[in-house]
XYZ file of C-alpha atoms in Angstrom:
313
model
C -3.798 -27.356 8.185
C -1.278 -28.670 10.400
C 0.830 -30.291 7.820
C 0.068 -27.083 5.650
C 1.183 -24.734 8.251
C 4.605 -26.671 8.724
C 5.123 -26.603 4.922
C 4.884 -23.185 5.155
C 7.252 -22.737 7.925
C 9.713 -25.007 6.097
C 9.361 -22.976 3.416
C 10.914 -19.684 4.924
C 14.258 -21.314 5.568
C 15.145 -20.719 1.993
C 13.292 -17.259 1.789
C 15.370 -16.196 5.258
C 18.424 -17.423 3.623
C 17.808 -15.383 0.645
C 16.934 -12.317 2.822
C 20.051 -12.754 4.920
C 22.159 -12.956 1.232
C 20.874 -10.015 0.173
C 21.380 -7.948 3.665
C 24.712 -9.120 3.870
C 25.785 -8.578 -0.041
C 24.128 -5.229 -0.198
C 25.765 -3.484 2.908
C 29.248 -4.766 1.159
C 28.600 -3.493 -1.774
C 27.319 -0.467 -0.693
C 29.909 2.769 -0.568
C 31.236 3.826 2.935
C 33.961 2.343 5.363
C 32.681 1.848 8.864
C 36.403 1.832 9.885
C 36.597 5.131 8.398
C 33.795 6.219 10.546
C 34.805 4.795 13.582
C 38.278 6.224 13.469
C 37.407 9.812 12.978
C 38.494 12.499 11.024
C 41.907 12.627 11.992
C 43.088 8.856 11.910
C 45.941 7.670 10.002
C 45.920 4.657 7.586
C 47.657 2.231 9.846
C 44.765 2.945 12.440
C 42.039 2.450 9.748
C 43.591 -0.600 9.006
C 43.908 -2.027 12.551
C 40.283 -1.195 13.047
C 39.262 -2.799 9.846
C 41.640 -5.827 10.764
C 39.518 -5.850 14.359
C 36.564 -6.009 12.713
C 37.147 -8.655 10.064
C 36.236 -6.519 7.486
C 39.873 -6.802 5.852
C 38.697 -10.560 5.113
C 37.088 -11.289 1.545
C 33.460 -11.573 1.251
C 32.779 -15.399 1.806
C 35.024 -15.925 4.896
C 32.869 -12.779 6.534
C 29.879 -14.251 5.283
C 30.331 -18.041 6.497
C 31.476 -16.347 9.977
C 28.242 -14.642 9.861
C 25.930 -17.361 8.845
C 27.968 -19.496 11.908
C 26.844 -17.008 14.162
C 23.191 -17.150 12.975
C 22.993 -20.577 13.362
C 24.054 -20.391 16.787
C 21.709 -17.599 17.650
C 24.245 -15.372 17.747
C 24.113 -12.081 15.597
C 27.194 -10.698 16.257
C 28.482 -7.489 18.216
C 27.832 -3.644 17.176
C 30.986 -2.262 15.666
C 30.164 0.964 17.728
C 28.757 0.138 20.818
C 30.244 -3.642 20.964
C 26.666 -4.626 22.184
C 25.449 -7.839 21.099
C 23.129 -7.281 18.393
C 20.110 -9.361 19.560
C 20.372 -7.271 23.214
C 20.106 -4.168 21.008
C 17.068 -5.030 19.319
C 15.196 -6.588 22.088
C 15.579 -3.266 23.841
C 13.883 -1.381 20.702
C 11.346 -3.775 20.166
C 8.668 -2.705 22.398
C 8.012 0.669 21.459
C 8.037 -0.176 17.635
C 5.545 -2.556 18.111
C 3.164 -0.978 20.245
C 3.541 1.763 17.275
C 2.355 -0.786 14.789
C -0.012 -2.630 16.635
C -1.743 0.671 17.229
C -1.144 2.011 14.068
C -2.656 -1.481 12.484
C -5.849 -0.842 15.075
C -6.620 2.696 14.121
C -6.216 1.700 10.070
C -8.065 -1.470 10.155
C -11.195 0.287 12.123
C -11.148 3.666 10.111
C -10.281 2.245 7.037
C -12.964 -0.412 6.703
C -15.913 1.814 8.115
C -15.013 4.494 5.617
C -14.868 1.890 2.891
C -18.135 0.648 3.812
C -19.979 3.708 4.253
C -18.335 4.937 0.763
C -19.863 1.765 -1.121
C -23.316 2.368 0.632
C -23.174 5.880 -0.654
C -22.018 5.107 -3.569
C -22.014 8.256 -6.212
C -23.355 10.045 -3.685
C -21.610 13.270 -2.329
C -20.674 11.341 1.183
C -18.614 8.782 -1.084
C -17.050 11.430 -2.966
C -15.916 13.300 -0.011
C -14.480 10.052 1.247
C -12.798 9.376 -2.138
C -11.277 12.872 -1.378
C -9.896 12.223 1.847
C -8.328 8.672 0.534
C -6.708 10.333 -2.156
C -5.351 13.143 -0.074
C -4.172 10.381 2.864
C -2.772 8.209 -0.097
C -0.721 11.013 -1.416
C 0.752 13.121 1.293
C 3.758 11.389 2.603
C 3.647 10.300 5.813
C 6.204 12.595 7.672
C 3.957 16.041 6.325
C 1.038 14.312 8.044
C 3.442 14.003 11.228
C 3.986 17.425 11.409
C 0.531 18.879 10.142
C -0.872 16.778 13.249
C 1.959 17.853 15.381
C 1.567 21.345 14.540
C -2.465 21.317 15.198
C -3.200 18.461 17.496
C -0.420 18.961 20.104
C 1.040 22.986 19.213
C -2.537 24.591 18.823
C -4.887 22.357 21.061
C -2.252 20.816 23.564
C -4.150 17.480 23.558
C -1.139 15.263 22.791
C 2.591 15.092 23.729
C 4.623 16.575 20.624
C 7.359 14.006 21.064
C 8.733 11.140 22.875
C 7.733 7.589 23.974
C 6.243 6.436 27.766
C 6.276 2.796 28.050
C 3.396 0.662 29.337
C 5.214 0.054 32.721
C 4.570 3.935 33.464
C 0.966 3.469 32.777
C -1.296 2.374 29.883
C -3.058 5.594 29.277
C 0.495 7.408 29.282
C 1.555 5.111 26.707
C -1.103 5.484 24.372
C -1.150 9.045 24.648
C 2.443 8.949 23.535
C 1.797 6.762 20.381
C -1.217 8.390 19.366
C 0.041 10.866 17.189
C 2.719 8.588 15.402
C 0.215 5.882 14.875
C -2.319 8.680 13.179
C 0.719 9.744 11.107
C 1.852 6.195 10.363
C -1.910 5.391 9.530
C -2.728 7.957 6.823
C -1.697 5.848 3.733
C -2.919 2.462 5.184
C -6.180 3.912 5.953
C -6.745 4.626 2.524
C -5.367 1.238 1.209
C -7.805 -0.515 3.477
C -10.697 1.850 2.817
C -10.203 1.751 -1.320
C -10.332 -2.066 -1.285
C -13.164 -2.436 1.254
C -15.145 -0.019 -1.002
C -14.403 -2.149 -4.063
C -14.890 -5.512 -2.715
C -18.257 -4.690 -1.416
C -19.770 -3.134 -4.186
C -18.657 -6.097 -6.016
C -20.842 -8.209 -3.156
C -23.670 -5.643 -3.082
C -24.694 -6.699 -6.575
C -24.862 -10.369 -5.632
C -28.321 -12.478 -4.877
C -27.568 -13.299 -1.503
C -27.964 -9.683 -0.790
C -31.166 -8.867 -2.450
C -32.522 -12.234 -0.847
C -31.720 -10.370 2.970
C -33.060 -6.957 1.614
C -36.119 -8.388 0.353
C -36.533 -10.269 3.987
C -36.373 -7.188 5.518
C -33.096 -7.708 7.075
C -31.771 -4.279 8.236
C -29.219 -2.424 5.890
C -26.609 -2.183 8.702
C -27.102 -5.865 9.456
C -26.748 -6.404 5.375
C -23.653 -4.263 5.160
C -21.665 -5.267 8.157
C -22.329 -8.838 8.822
C -23.748 -10.501 5.243
C -21.535 -8.634 2.489
C -18.347 -7.486 4.790
C -17.724 -11.023 6.167
C -17.918 -12.277 1.957
C -15.928 -9.305 1.106
C -13.433 -10.144 3.593
C -10.740 -12.089 1.902
C -9.228 -9.114 -0.375
C -9.535 -6.829 2.843
C -7.307 -9.260 4.758
C -4.731 -9.495 1.549
C -4.336 -5.833 1.779
C -4.180 -5.798 5.221
C -1.214 -8.298 5.344
C 0.729 -6.678 2.582
C 0.322 -3.450 4.280
C 2.690 -4.374 7.122
C 5.547 -3.578 4.571
C 4.187 -0.448 4.740
C 3.940 0.088 8.488
C 7.522 -1.307 8.778
C 9.095 0.945 6.203
C 6.748 4.118 7.412
C 8.023 3.479 11.377
C 11.615 4.144 10.252
C 10.415 7.574 9.533
C 7.765 8.046 11.971
C 10.128 6.983 14.741
C 12.583 9.537 14.117
C 10.266 12.409 13.513
C 8.527 11.908 16.837
C 11.722 10.716 18.625
C 10.564 7.067 19.218
C 13.325 4.947 20.385
C 12.564 1.751 18.565
C 13.518 -0.449 15.407
C 13.176 2.502 13.069
C 15.348 4.964 14.790
C 17.893 2.257 15.618
C 18.142 1.429 11.909
C 18.383 4.809 10.811
C 21.818 5.528 13.420
C 23.139 2.015 12.184
C 22.779 3.256 8.526
C 24.433 6.529 9.195
C 27.027 4.859 10.978
C 27.518 2.058 8.558
C 27.025 -0.602 11.378
C 26.597 -3.917 9.474
C 25.764 -6.476 12.176
C 22.958 -4.285 13.352
C 21.450 -3.711 10.096
C 21.770 -7.060 9.056
C 19.536 -7.916 12.342
C 17.046 -5.647 12.005
C 16.535 -6.586 8.155
C 16.180 -10.603 8.969
C 13.654 -9.324 11.939
C 11.043 -7.533 9.574
C 11.878 -10.269 6.765
C 10.926 -12.793 9.382
C 8.024 -10.999 10.728
C 6.339 -10.034 6.930
C 6.577 -13.742 6.205
C 5.189 -14.949 9.530
C 2.125 -11.982 8.759
C 1.420 -13.442 5.411
C 0.981 -17.200 6.675
C -1.101 -15.567 9.430
C -2.892 -14.059 6.353
C -3.042 -17.309 4.212
C -4.564 -18.760 7.316
C -7.234 -15.986 7.852
C -8.383 -16.865 4.487
C -9.894 -20.051 5.439
C -12.312 -18.832 8.198
C -13.681 -15.822 6.030
C -14.400 -18.316 3.444
C -14.425 -22.058 4.381
C -14.637 -22.495 0.791
C -11.101 -22.268 0.856
C -8.960 -25.887 1.732
C -5.181 -26.208 2.053
């Protein structure tokens, strides 16, 4: 297992290199000039040229890329074109809100998705199953930001149970922080719950037809133990796979959700940086999300051996 993990970690190097090349090239090929954005509406061509020279944007593509990669190898993501702050420092300041939101979303999604999927499979073709399927189709079809506005109107404005917007850090209290993130997490988890629920249902149904389930029922094992202890564990591999793959959905969804709920996280930083063509910050965020996605998939592969001992690496 150790050698497998080392091989996978080494294999992330070319993956991260491709992500770095892609992020750098796409931003340079995209329309728009950061120098014009920084100079403002009344800037003269000489002022714009001076800014471009100061930022190194007047250099050819290859020298710019080599300079950036050289900084990366020294652990330096560069400076923001607007604030002149180190990019690593800007990203670090936004990590806590985004990771807290993603963690709470993951907990809600896994809990509701698996429970709904198991109940739906257990009550196959019954009214409960059909009702859950309708809910999952709705959750999967409606965009996150629409769910966010509906939840805000009903739970915050009508019922007054949760704050409308904003983020409370953990240092100001655990429950206050959870309250500030519950509504965004519910909105962000809508698609994720549907994904996990549908995979759980199909995987449980497939296992319910196997001999070990009939044997357990013949021995008088309760239906809850059959479903959640025996069947769910054997059906866990595809469920874990979709949980890992769904992290990408979480990362992209957090960009919209953080802007709707005014959360000062990485998603909001990404939107602000894209609007201002702040290349170093965008590149840093893309690299961070790429590395996170690669590590999550490595964790998913390792989790397979826990749920199915027949899998060896």
